[in-house]
Amino acid sequence: DAKTTQPPSMDCAEGRAANLPCNHSTISGNEYVYWYRQIHSQGPQYIIHGLKNNETNEMASLIITEDRKSSTLILPHATLRDTAVYYCIVRLAGPEYGNKLVFGAGTILRVKS
Amino acid sequence: DGGITQSPKYLFRKEGQNVTLSCEQNLNHDAMYWYRQDPGQGLRLIYYSQIVNDFQKGDIAEGYSVSREKKESFPLTVTSAQKNPTAFYLCASSSHGLDTEAFFGQGTRLTVV
């Protein structure tokens, strides 16, 4: 299984960009990187995903290095409501894995005023 | 509204009793997943199903059982063989393929006393 490594916690000032790093050095060529976040006692919320190109949506941007061994999630203007646990996940390829999402421990992002 | 529903939100059971957690989706997704989350930890996969009448064990299947008789339903039974059943349980569903997001329910918090 491809594993991900994230810092356990990060702080960010309100209104500033939050940059959350993730290492996934064993990722296979057809496996996608997904980002989810979880606010306490709720189900994880999808943020964004990508394969090798950078991606952007209304919530965030995803920057994937050329060798695909790491990525960065960018929240351009963090608000207090962005305080959550952020999970960087590799979706395993192949029917034998059921395309399952493999979660790590995640990064606790604290946005402070 | 389309979505994935878990019930109940909170569940209390006596030790030694089996208990079944409900998960229903109306997103027409083929794949469904059950995860367990302990305090301060990431999500761990219990069981997953890629199609009706078929399911596979995840990383921590011991003490759990599932069924997939209908596309929209994937109930999880926590049996008396599960040594430490108190946890937060999350259900998810997705279409097939690596390039599709998974949607999560809001979870069921099970407490065994």
JSON list of C-alpha atoms in Angstrom, two decimals:
[
{"chain": "A", "resi": 1, "resn": "ASP", "atom": "CA", "xyz": [0.00, 0.00, 0.00]},
{"chain": "A", "resi": 2, "resn": "ALA", "atom": "CA", "xyz": [1.21, 3.47, -0.75]},
{"chain": "A", "resi": 3, "resn": "LYS", "atom": "CA", "xyz": [1.55, 5.40, 2.49]},
{"chain": "A", "resi": 4, "resn": "THR", "atom": "CA", "xyz": [1.48, 9.11, 3.13]},
{"chain": "A", "resi": 5, "resn": "THR", "atom": "CA", "xyz": [3.42, 11.18, 5.64]},
{"chain": "A", "resi": 6, "resn": "GLN", "atom": "CA", "xyz": [2.12, 14.48, 6.97]},
{"chain": "A", "resi": 7, "resn": "PRO", "atom": "CA", "xyz": [3.20, 16.80, 9.79]},
{"chain": "A", "resi": 8, "resn": "PRO", "atom": "CA", "xyz": [1.03, 16.20, 12.87]},
{"chain": "A", "resi": 9, "resn": "SER", "atom": "CA", "xyz": [-0.02, 19.82, 13.24]},
{"chain": "A", "resi": 10, "resn": "MET", "atom": "CA", "xyz": [0.28, 23.29, 11.73]},
{"chain": "A", "resi": 11, "resn": "ASP", "atom": "CA", "xyz": [-0.85, 26.79, 12.62]},
{"chain": "A", "resi": 12, "resn": "CYS", "atom": "CA", "xyz": [-1.98, 29.45, 10.18]},
{"chain": "A", "resi": 13, "resn": "ALA", "atom": "CA", "xyz": [-3.09, 33.07, 10.62]},
{"chain": "A", "resi": 14, "resn": "GLU", "atom": "CA", "xyz": [-6.60, 33.91, 9.49]},
{"chain": "A", "resi": 15, "resn": "GLY", "atom": "CA", "xyz": [-6.63, 35.37, 5.98]},
{"chain": "A", "resi": 16, "resn": "ARG", "atom": "CA", "xyz": [-3.26, 33.92, 5.08]},
{"chain": "A", "resi": 17, "resn": "ALA", "atom": "CA", "xyz": [-2.58, 30.96, 2.80]},
{"chain": "A", "resi": 18, "resn": "ALA", "atom": "CA", "xyz": [-2.31, 27.57, 4.48]},
{"chain": "A", "resi": 19, "resn": "ASN", "atom": "CA", "xyz": [0.15, 25.20, 2.80]},
{"chain": "A", "resi": 20, "resn": "LEU", "atom": "CA", "xyz": [-0.17, 21.60, 3.92]},
{"chain": "A", "resi": 21, "resn": "PRO", "atom": "CA", "xyz": [2.58, 19.23, 2.74]},
{"chain": "A", "resi": 22, "resn": "CYS", "atom": "CA", "xyz": [2.35, 15.50, 2.12]},
{"chain": "A", "resi": 23, "resn": "ASN", "atom": "CA", "xyz": [4.92, 12.88, 1.16]},
{"chain": "A", "resi": 24, "resn": "HIS", "atom": "CA", "xyz": [3.85, 9.80, -0.81]},
{"chain": "A", "resi": 25, "resn": "SER", "atom": "CA", "xyz": [7.14, 8.46, -2.11]},
{"chain": "A", "resi": 26, "resn": "THR", "atom": "CA", "xyz": [5.83, 4.94, -2.88]},
{"chain": "A", "resi": 27, "resn": "ILE", "atom": "CA", "xyz": [2.87, 6.04, -4.97]},
{"chain": "A", "resi": 28, "resn": "SER", "atom": "CA", "xyz": [2.29, 4.05, -8.16]},
{"chain": "A", "resi": 29, "resn": "GLY", "atom": "CA", "xyz": [1.87, 5.59, -11.57]},
{"chain": "A", "resi": 30, "resn": "ASN", "atom": "CA", "xyz": [-1.92, 5.34, -11.76]},
{"chain": "A", "resi": 31, "resn": "GLU", "atom": "CA", "xyz": [-2.78, 6.13, -8.15]},
{"chain": "A", "resi": 32, "resn": "TYR", "atom": "CA", "xyz": [-4.47, 9.41, -7.36]},
{"chain": "A", "resi": 33, "resn": "VAL", "atom": "CA", "xyz": [-3.75, 11.71, -4.43]},
{"chain": "A", "resi": 34, "resn": "TYR", "atom": "CA", "xyz": [-6.87, 12.80, -2.57]},
{"chain": "A", "resi": 35, "resn": "TRP", "atom": "CA", "xyz": [-7.33, 15.38, 0.17]},
{"chain": "A", "resi": 36, "resn": "TYR", "atom": "CA", "xyz": [-10.13, 15.26, 2.69]},
{"chain": "A", "resi": 37, "resn": "ARG", "atom": "CA", "xyz": [-10.74, 17.18, 5.88]},
{"chain": "A", "resi": 38, "resn": "GLN", "atom": "CA", "xyz": [-12.61, 16.25, 9.01]},
{"chain": "A", "resi": 39, "resn": "ILE", "atom": "CA", "xyz": [-14.12, 18.57, 11.53]},
{"chain": "A", "resi": 40, "resn": "HIS", "atom": "CA", "xyz": [-14.53, 17.04, 14.95]},
{"chain": "A", "resi": 41, "resn": "SER", "atom": "CA", "xyz": [-17.09, 14.24, 15.11]},
{"chain": "A", "resi": 42, "resn": "GLN", "atom": "CA", "xyz": [-18.21, 14.64, 11.51]},
{"chain": "A", "resi": 43, "resn": "GLY", "atom": "CA", "xyz": [-17.64, 12.59, 8.38]},
{"chain": "A", "resi": 44, "resn": "PRO", "atom": "CA", "xyz": [-14.66, 13.51, 6.19]},
{"chain": "A", "resi": 45, "resn": "GLN", "atom": "CA", "xyz": [-15.33, 16.12, 3.53]},
{"chain": "A", "resi": 46, "resn": "TYR", "atom": "CA", "xyz": [-13.79, 15.85, 0.07]},
{"chain": "A", "resi": 47, "resn": "ILE", "atom": "CA", "xyz": [-11.53, 18.75, -0.93]},
{"chain": "A", "resi": 48, "resn": "ILE", "atom": "CA", "xyz": [-9.64, 17.93, -4.12]},
{"chain": "A", "resi": 49, "resn": "HIS", "atom": "CA", "xyz": [-7.74, 15.20, -5.94]},
{"chain": "A", "resi": 50, "resn": "GLY", "atom": "CA", "xyz": [-5.15, 14.86, -8.70]},
{"chain": "A", "resi": 51, "resn": "LEU", "atom": "CA", "xyz": [-2.91, 12.48, -10.59]},
{"chain": "A", "resi": 52, "resn": "LYS", "atom": "CA", "xyz": [0.06, 14.47, -11.83]},
{"chain": "A", "resi": 53, "resn": "ASN", "atom": "CA", "xyz": [-1.15, 17.89, -12.91]},
{"chain": "A", "resi": 54, "resn": "ASN", "atom": "CA", "xyz": [-1.84, 20.72, -10.52]},
{"chain": "A", "resi": 55, "resn": "GLU", "atom": "CA", "xyz": [-5.51, 21.11, -9.73]},
{"chain": "A", "resi": 56, "resn": "THR", "atom": "CA", "xyz": [-7.66, 23.97, -8.45]},
{"chain": "A", "resi": 57, "resn": "ASN", "atom": "CA", "xyz": [-11.27, 24.19, -7.37]},
{"chain": "A", "resi": 58, "resn": "GLU", "atom": "CA", "xyz": [-13.37, 26.57, -5.29]},
{"chain": "A", "resi": 59, "resn": "MET", "atom": "CA", "xyz": [-11.95, 25.23, -2.04]},
{"chain": "A", "resi": 60, "resn": "ALA", "atom": "CA", "xyz": [-8.25, 24.72, -2.65]},
{"chain": "A", "resi": 61, "resn": "SER", "atom": "CA", "xyz": [-5.32, 24.10, -4.96]},
{"chain": "A", "resi": 62, "resn": "LEU", "atom": "CA", "xyz": [-3.27, 20.94, -5.19]},
{"chain": "A", "resi": 63, "resn": "ILE", "atom": "CA", "xyz": [0.35, 21.09, -6.27]},
{"chain": "A", "resi": 64, "resn": "ILE", "atom": "CA", "xyz": [1.96, 17.73, -7.14]},
{"chain": "A", "resi": 65, "resn": "THR", "atom": "CA", "xyz": [5.70, 17.50, -7.73]},
{"chain": "A", "resi": 66, "resn": "GLU", "atom": "CA", "xyz": [6.91, 16.26, -11.07]},
{"chain": "A", "resi": 67, "resn": "ASP", "atom": "CA", "xyz": [8.17, 12.97, -9.61]},
{"chain": "A", "resi": 68, "resn": "ARG", "atom": "CA", "xyz": [4.79, 12.60, -7.81]},
{"chain": "A", "resi": 69, "resn": "LYS", "atom": "CA", "xyz": [6.51, 11.80, -4.52]},
{"chain": "A", "resi": 70, "resn": "SER", "atom": "CA", "xyz": [4.98, 14.72, -2.69]},
{"chain": "A", "resi": 71, "resn": "SER", "atom": "CA", "xyz": [2.19, 17.24, -2.89]},
{"chain": "A", "resi": 72, "resn": "THR", "atom": "CA", "xyz": [0.94, 20.40, -1.20]},
{"chain": "A", "resi": 73, "resn": "LEU", "atom": "CA", "xyz": [-2.62, 21.43, -0.47]},
{"chain": "A", "resi": 74, "resn": "ILE", "atom": "CA", "xyz": [-3.10, 25.18, -0.51]},
{"chain": "A", "resi": 75, "resn": "LEU", "atom": "CA", "xyz": [-6.03, 26.95, 1.13]},
{"chain": "A", "resi": 76, "resn": "PRO", "atom": "CA", "xyz": [-5.57, 30.44, -0.32]},
{"chain": "A", "resi": 77, "resn": "HIS", "atom": "CA", "xyz": [-7.28, 32.49, 2.39]},
{"chain": "A", "resi": 78, "resn": "ALA", "atom": "CA", "xyz": [-7.73, 30.44, 5.53]},
{"chain": "A", "resi": 79, "resn": "THR", "atom": "CA", "xyz": [-10.67, 31.19, 7.82]},
{"chain": "A", "resi": 80, "resn": "LEU", "atom": "CA", "xyz": [-11.44, 30.00, 11.34]},
{"chain": "A", "resi": 81, "resn": "ARG", "atom": "CA", "xyz": [-13.86, 27.48, 9.84]},
{"chain": "A", "resi": 82, "resn": "ASP", "atom": "CA", "xyz": [-10.96, 25.79, 8.06]},
{"chain": "A", "resi": 83, "resn": "THR", "atom": "CA", "xyz": [-9.67, 24.50, 11.41]},
{"chain": "A", "resi": 84, "resn": "ALA", "atom": "CA", "xyz": [-9.83, 20.72, 10.96]},
{"chain": "A", "resi": 85, "resn": "VAL", "atom": "CA", "xyz": [-7.80, 17.55, 10.46]},
{"chain": "A", "resi": 86, "resn": "TYR", "atom": "CA", "xyz": [-6.57, 17.33, 6.87]},
{"chain": "A", "resi": 87, "resn": "TYR", "atom": "CA", "xyz": [-5.90, 13.93, 5.36]},
{"chain": "A", "resi": 88, "resn": "CYS", "atom": "CA", "xyz": [-3.68, 13.28, 2.38]},
{"chain": "A", "resi": 89, "resn": "ILE", "atom": "CA", "xyz": [-4.71, 9.95, 0.91]},
{"chain": "A", "resi": 90, "resn": "VAL", "atom": "CA", "xyz": [-3.59, 7.70, -1.91]},
{"chain": "A", "resi": 91, "resn": "ARG", "atom": "CA", "xyz": [-6.36, 5.82, -3.65]},
{"chain": "A", "resi": 92, "resn": "LEU", "atom": "CA", "xyz": [-5.02, 2.36, -4.38]},
{"chain": "A", "resi": 93, "resn": "ALA", "atom": "CA", "xyz": [-5.21, 1.18, -7.96]},
{"chain": "A", "resi": 94, "resn": "GLY", "atom": "CA", "xyz": [-6.48, -2.21, -9.02]},
{"chain": "A", "resi": 95, "resn": "PRO", "atom": "CA", "xyz": [-9.70, -4.18, -8.48]},
{"chain": "A", "resi": 96, "resn": "GLU", "atom": "CA", "xyz": [-7.98, -6.27, -5.79]},
{"chain": "A", "resi": 97, "resn": "TYR", "atom": "CA", "xyz": [-7.84, -3.14, -3.61]},
{"chain": "A", "resi": 98, "resn": "GLY", "atom": "CA", "xyz": [-11.40, -2.05, -4.32]},
{"chain": "A", "resi": 99, "resn": "ASN", "atom": "CA", "xyz": [-10.01, 1.40, -5.14]},
{"chain": "A", "resi": 100, "resn": "LYS", "atom": "CA", "xyz": [-10.01, 2.00, -1.42]},
{"chain": "A", "resi": 101, "resn": "LEU", "atom": "CA", "xyz": [-8.81, 5.14, 0.31]},
{"chain": "A", "resi": 102, "resn": "VAL", "atom": "CA", "xyz": [-5.94, 4.54, 2.75]},
{"chain": "A", "resi": 103, "resn": "PHE", "atom": "CA", "xyz": [-5.91, 7.14, 5.52]},
{"chain": "A", "resi": 104, "resn": "GLY", "atom": "CA", "xyz": [-2.91, 8.24, 7.56]},
{"chain": "A", "resi": 105, "resn": "ALA", "atom": "CA", "xyz": [-2.99, 10.22, 10.80]},
{"chain": "A", "resi": 106, "resn": "GLY", "atom": "CA", "xyz": [-3.50, 13.56, 9.04]},
{"chain": "A", "resi": 107, "resn": "THR", "atom": "CA", "xyz": [-2.47, 17.13, 9.91]},
{"chain": "A", "resi": 108, "resn": "ILE", "atom": "CA", "xyz": [-4.34, 19.18, 12.49]},
{"chain": "A", "resi": 109, "resn": "LEU", "atom": "CA", "xyz": [-4.61, 22.68, 11.02]},
{"chain": "A", "resi": 110, "resn": "ARG", "atom": "CA", "xyz": [-5.35, 25.43, 13.50]},
{"chain": "A", "resi": 111, "resn": "VAL", "atom": "CA", "xyz": [-6.37, 28.75, 11.99]},
{"chain": "A", "resi": 112, "resn": "LYS", "atom": "CA", "xyz": [-5.88, 31.58, 14.47]},
{"chain": "A", "resi": 113, "resn": "SER", "atom": "CA", "xyz": [-7.26, 35.12, 14.47]},
{"chain": "B", "resi": 1, "resn": "ASP", "atom": "CA", "xyz": [-31.22, 15.27, -1.84]},
{"chain": "B", "resi": 2, "resn": "GLY", "atom": "CA", "xyz": [-28.63, 12.69, -2.80]},
{"chain": "B", "resi": 3, "resn": "GLY", "atom": "CA", "xyz": [-26.34, 11.48, -0.11]},
{"chain": "B", "resi": 4, "resn": "ILE", "atom": "CA", "xyz": [-25.24, 8.82, 2.30]},
{"chain": "B", "resi": 5, "resn": "THR", "atom": "CA", "xyz": [-27.05, 8.32, 5.59]},
{"chain": "B", "resi": 6, "resn": "GLN", "atom": "CA", "xyz": [-25.87, 6.57, 8.71]},
{"chain": "B", "resi": 7, "resn": "SER", "atom": "CA", "xyz": [-28.12, 5.78, 11.61]},
{"chain": "B", "resi": 8, "resn": "PRO", "atom": "CA", "xyz": [-28.27, 6.13, 14.48]},
{"chain": "B", "resi": 9, "resn": "LYS", "atom": "CA", "xyz": [-25.84, 8.95, 15.27]},
{"chain": "B", "resi": 10, "resn": "TYR", "atom": "CA", "xyz": [-25.25, 7.63, 18.79]},
{"chain": "B", "resi": 11, "resn": "LEU", "atom": "CA", "xyz": [-25.62, 4.03, 19.93]},
{"chain": "B", "resi": 12, "resn": "PHE", "atom": "CA", "xyz": [-25.16, 2.42, 23.32]},
{"chain": "B", "resi": 13, "resn": "ARG", "atom": "CA", "xyz": [-24.94, -1.33, 23.85]},
{"chain": "B", "resi": 14, "resn": "LYS", "atom": "CA", "xyz": [-24.09, -3.69, 26.64]},
{"chain": "B", "resi": 15, "resn": "GLU", "atom": "CA", "xyz": [-20.95, -5.73, 26.39]},
{"chain": "B", "resi": 16, "resn": "GLY", "atom": "CA", "xyz": [-21.51, -9.07, 24.68]},
{"chain": "B", "resi": 17, "resn": "GLN", "atom": "CA", "xyz": [-24.39, -7.91, 22.51]},
{"chain": "B", "resi": 18, "resn": "ASN", "atom": "CA", "xyz": [-24.25, -7.76, 18.74]},
{"chain": "B", "resi": 19, "resn": "VAL", "atom": "CA", "xyz": [-25.24, -4.45, 17.19]},
{"chain": "B", "resi": 20, "resn": "THR", "atom": "CA", "xyz": [-25.94, -3.45, 13.58]},
{"chain": "B", "resi": 21, "resn": "LEU", "atom": "CA", "xyz": [-25.09, -0.04, 12.15]},
{"chain": "B", "resi": 22, "resn": "SER", "atom": "CA", "xyz": [-27.06, 1.17, 9.16]},
{"chain": "B", "resi": 23, "resn": "CYS", "atom": "CA", "xyz": [-25.64, 2.80, 6.01]},
{"chain": "B", "resi": 24, "resn": "GLU", "atom": "CA", "xyz": [-27.83, 3.82, 3.08]},
{"chain": "B", "resi": 25, "resn": "GLN", "atom": "CA", "xyz": [-26.93, 5.75, -0.07]},
{"chain": "B", "resi": 26, "resn": "ASN", "atom": "CA", "xyz": [-29.05, 7.07, -2.92]},
{"chain": "B", "resi": 27, "resn": "LEU", "atom": "CA", "xyz": [-26.13, 8.11, -5.13]},
{"chain": "B", "resi": 28, "resn": "ASN", "atom": "CA", "xyz": [-26.30, 4.95, -7.26]},
{"chain": "B", "resi": 29, "resn": "HIS", "atom": "CA", "xyz": [-22.75, 4.11, -6.23]},
{"chain": "B", "resi": 30, "resn": "ASP", "atom": "CA", "xyz": [-21.45, 0.58, -6.73]},
{"chain": "B", "resi": 31, "resn": "ALA", "atom": "CA", "xyz": [-18.73, 0.67, -4.06]},
{"chain": "B", "resi": 32, "resn": "MET", "atom": "CA", "xyz": [-19.28, 1.07, -0.34]},
{"chain": "B", "resi": 33, "resn": "TYR", "atom": "CA", "xyz": [-16.85, 1.12, 2.59]},
{"chain": "B", "resi": 34, "resn": "TRP", "atom": "CA", "xyz": [-16.85, 0.91, 6.38]},
{"chain": "B", "resi": 35, "resn": "TYR", "atom": "CA", "xyz": [-14.16, 2.66, 8.44]},
{"chain": "B", "resi": 36, "resn": "ARG", "atom": "CA", "xyz": [-13.45, 2.79, 12.13]},
{"chain": "B", "resi": 37, "resn": "GLN", "atom": "CA", "xyz": [-11.94, 5.81, 13.88]},
{"chain": "B", "resi": 38, "resn": "ASP", "atom": "CA", "xyz": [-10.52, 5.89, 17.40]},
{"chain": "B", "resi": 39, "resn": "PRO", "atom": "CA", "xyz": [-9.84, 9.15, 19.28]},
{"chain": "B", "resi": 40, "resn": "GLY", "atom": "CA", "xyz": [-6.98, 11.12, 17.74]},
{"chain": "B", "resi": 41, "resn": "GLN", "atom": "CA", "xyz": [-6.45, 8.53, 15.03]},
{"chain": "B", "resi": 42, "resn": "GLY", "atom": "CA", "xyz": [-7.03, 8.29, 11.30]},
{"chain": "B", "resi": 43, "resn": "LEU", "atom": "CA", "xyz": [-9.61, 6.05, 9.65]},
{"chain": "B", "resi": 44, "resn": "ARG", "atom": "CA", "xyz": [-9.01, 2.31, 9.36]},
{"chain": "B", "resi": 45, "resn": "LEU", "atom": "CA", "xyz": [-10.81, 0.18, 6.81]},
{"chain": "B", "resi": 46, "resn": "ILE", "atom": "CA", "xyz": [-13.04, -2.62, 8.15]},
{"chain": "B", "resi": 47, "resn": "TYR", "atom": "CA", "xyz": [-14.84, -3.97, 5.06]},
{"chain": "B", "resi": 48, "resn": "TYR", "atom": "CA", "xyz": [-15.58, -2.84, 1.54]},
{"chain": "B", "resi": 49, "resn": "SER", "atom": "CA", "xyz": [-17.91, -3.92, -1.22]},
{"chain": "B", "resi": 50, "resn": "GLN", "atom": "CA", "xyz": [-17.45, -3.23, -4.90]},
{"chain": "B", "resi": 51, "resn": "ILE", "atom": "CA", "xyz": [-20.75, -4.72, -6.06]},
{"chain": "B", "resi": 52, "resn": "VAL", "atom": "CA", "xyz": [-23.95, -6.21, -4.73]},
{"chain": "B", "resi": 53, "resn": "ASN", "atom": "CA", "xyz": [-23.55, -9.62, -3.05]},
{"chain": "B", "resi": 54, "resn": "ASP", "atom": "CA", "xyz": [-19.78, -9.23, -2.83]},
{"chain": "B", "resi": 55, "resn": "PHE", "atom": "CA", "xyz": [-17.51, -7.79, -0.13]},
{"chain": "B", "resi": 56, "resn": "GLN", "atom": "CA", "xyz": [-13.91, -8.04, 1.04]},
{"chain": "B", "resi": 57, "resn": "LYS", "atom": "CA", "xyz": [-12.15, -7.70, 4.37]},
{"chain": "B", "resi": 58, "resn": "GLY", "atom": "CA", "xyz": [-10.22, -4.55, 5.07]},
{"chain": "B", "resi": 59, "resn": "ASP", "atom": "CA", "xyz": [-7.38, -4.12, 7.53]},
{"chain": "B", "resi": 60, "resn": "ILE", "atom": "CA", "xyz": [-9.33, -4.71, 10.75]},
{"chain": "B", "resi": 61, "resn": "ALA", "atom": "CA", "xyz": [-12.23, -7.03, 9.86]},
{"chain": "B", "resi": 62, "resn": "GLU", "atom": "CA", "xyz": [-12.01, -9.32, 12.91]},
{"chain": "B", "resi": 63, "resn": "GLY", "atom": "CA", "xyz": [-15.14, -9.11, 15.05]},
{"chain": "B", "resi": 64, "resn": "TYR", "atom": "CA", "xyz": [-17.21, -7.47, 12.32]},
{"chain": "B", "resi": 65, "resn": "SER", "atom": "CA", "xyz": [-19.56, -8.74, 9.61]},
{"chain": "B", "resi": 66, "resn": "VAL", "atom": "CA", "xyz": [-21.32, -7.10, 6.67]},
{"chain": "B", "resi": 67, "resn": "SER", "atom": "CA", "xyz": [-23.86, -7.85, 3.98]},
{"chain": "B", "resi": 68, "resn": "ARG", "atom": "CA", "xyz": [-24.60, -6.27, 0.61]},
{"chain": "B", "resi": 69, "resn": "GLU", "atom": "CA", "xyz": [-27.97, -7.53, -0.53]},
{"chain": "B", "resi": 70, "resn": "LYS", "atom": "CA", "xyz": [-28.98, -4.22, -2.11]},
{"chain": "B", "resi": 71, "resn": "LYS", "atom": "CA", "xyz": [-26.93, -1.67, -3.98]},
{"chain": "B", "resi": 72, "resn": "GLU", "atom": "CA", "xyz": [-28.00, 1.16, -1.70]},
{"chain": "B", "resi": 73, "resn": "SER", "atom": "CA", "xyz": [-27.43, -0.57, 1.64]},
{"chain": "B", "resi": 74, "resn": "PHE", "atom": "CA", "xyz": [-24.31, -1.86, 3.42]},
{"chain": "B", "resi": 75, "resn": "PRO", "atom": "CA", "xyz": [-25.03, -2.63, 7.10]},
{"chain": "B", "resi": 76, "resn": "LEU", "atom": "CA", "xyz": [-22.21, -3.38, 9.53]},
{"chain": "B", "resi": 77, "resn": "THR", "atom": "CA", "xyz": [-22.66, -5.75, 12.48]},
{"chain": "B", "resi": 78, "resn": "VAL", "atom": "CA", "xyz": [-20.33, -5.37, 15.42]},
{"chain": "B", "resi": 79, "resn": "THR", "atom": "CA", "xyz": [-20.25, -8.78, 17.05]},
{"chain": "B", "resi": 80, "resn": "SER", "atom": "CA", "xyz": [-19.42, -9.80, 20.59]},
{"chain": "B", "resi": 81, "resn": "ALA", "atom": "CA", "xyz": [-16.10, -11.10, 19.23]},
{"chain": "B", "resi": 82, "resn": "GLN", "atom": "CA", "xyz": [-14.88, -7.53, 18.67]},
{"chain": "B", "resi": 83, "resn": "LYS", "atom": "CA", "xyz": [-12.72, -6.92, 21.74]},
{"chain": "B", "resi": 84, "resn": "ASN", "atom": "CA", "xyz": [-12.83, -3.14, 21.76]},
{"chain": "B", "resi": 85, "resn": "PRO", "atom": "CA", "xyz": [-15.94, -2.00, 19.87]},
{"chain": "B", "resi": 86, "resn": "THR", "atom": "CA", "xyz": [-16.31, 1.50, 21.29]},
{"chain": "B", "resi": 87, "resn": "ALA", "atom": "CA", "xyz": [-15.41, 3.82, 18.41]},
{"chain": "B", "resi": 88, "resn": "PHE", "atom": "CA", "xyz": [-16.66, 6.20, 15.73]},
{"chain": "B", "resi": 89, "resn": "TYR", "atom": "CA", "xyz": [-17.83, 4.31, 12.62]},
{"chain": "B", "resi": 90, "resn": "LEU", "atom": "CA", "xyz": [-17.93, 5.90, 9.19]},
{"chain": "B", "resi": 91, "resn": "CYS", "atom": "CA", "xyz": [-19.51, 4.63, 6.00]},
{"chain": "B", "resi": 92, "resn": "ALA", "atom": "CA", "xyz": [-18.55, 5.82, 2.52]},
{"chain": "B", "resi": 93, "resn": "SER", "atom": "CA", "xyz": [-19.58, 5.19, -1.06]},
{"chain": "B", "resi": 94, "resn": "SER", "atom": "CA", "xyz": [-18.17, 5.93, -4.48]},
{"chain": "B", "resi": 95, "resn": "SER", "atom": "CA", "xyz": [-18.46, 5.09, -8.13]},
{"chain": "B", "resi": 96, "resn": "HIS", "atom": "CA", "xyz": [-15.91, 2.71, -9.57]},
{"chain": "B", "resi": 97, "resn": "GLY", "atom": "CA", "xyz": [-12.65, 4.18, -10.73]},
{"chain": "B", "resi": 98, "resn": "LEU", "atom": "CA", "xyz": [-9.73, 6.01, -9.22]},
{"chain": "B", "resi": 99, "resn": "ASP", "atom": "CA", "xyz": [-10.82, 9.41, -10.48]},
{"chain": "B", "resi": 100, "resn": "THR", "atom": "CA", "xyz": [-14.01, 9.66, -8.45]},
{"chain": "B", "resi": 101, "resn": "GLU", "atom": "CA", "xyz": [-14.45, 11.06, -4.97]},
{"chain": "B", "resi": 102, "resn": "ALA", "atom": "CA", "xyz": [-15.87, 9.04, -2.13]},
{"chain": "B", "resi": 103, "resn": "PHE", "atom": "CA", "xyz": [-18.72, 10.47, -0.09]},
{"chain": "B", "resi": 104, "resn": "PHE", "atom": "CA", "xyz": [-18.88, 9.90, 3.65]},
{"chain": "B", "resi": 105, "resn": "GLY", "atom": "CA", "xyz": [-21.79, 9.69, 6.03]},
{"chain": "B", "resi": 106, "resn": "GLN", "atom": "CA", "xyz": [-21.85, 11.61, 9.30]},
{"chain": "B", "resi": 107, "resn": "GLY", "atom": "CA", "xyz": [-20.88, 8.60, 11.34]},
{"chain": "B", "resi": 108, "resn": "THR", "atom": "CA", "xyz": [-22.23, 6.53, 14.22]},
{"chain": "B", "resi": 109, "resn": "ARG", "atom": "CA", "xyz": [-20.61, 6.78, 17.62]},
{"chain": "B", "resi": 110, "resn": "LEU", "atom": "CA", "xyz": [-20.88, 3.39, 19.32]},
{"chain": "B", "resi": 111, "resn": "THR", "atom": "CA", "xyz": [-20.33, 3.07, 23.05]},
{"chain": "B", "resi": 112, "resn": "VAL", "atom": "CA", "xyz": [-20.27, -0.33, 24.67]},
{"chain": "B", "resi": 113, "resn": "VAL", "atom": "CA", "xyz": [-20.75, -0.39, 28.42]}
]
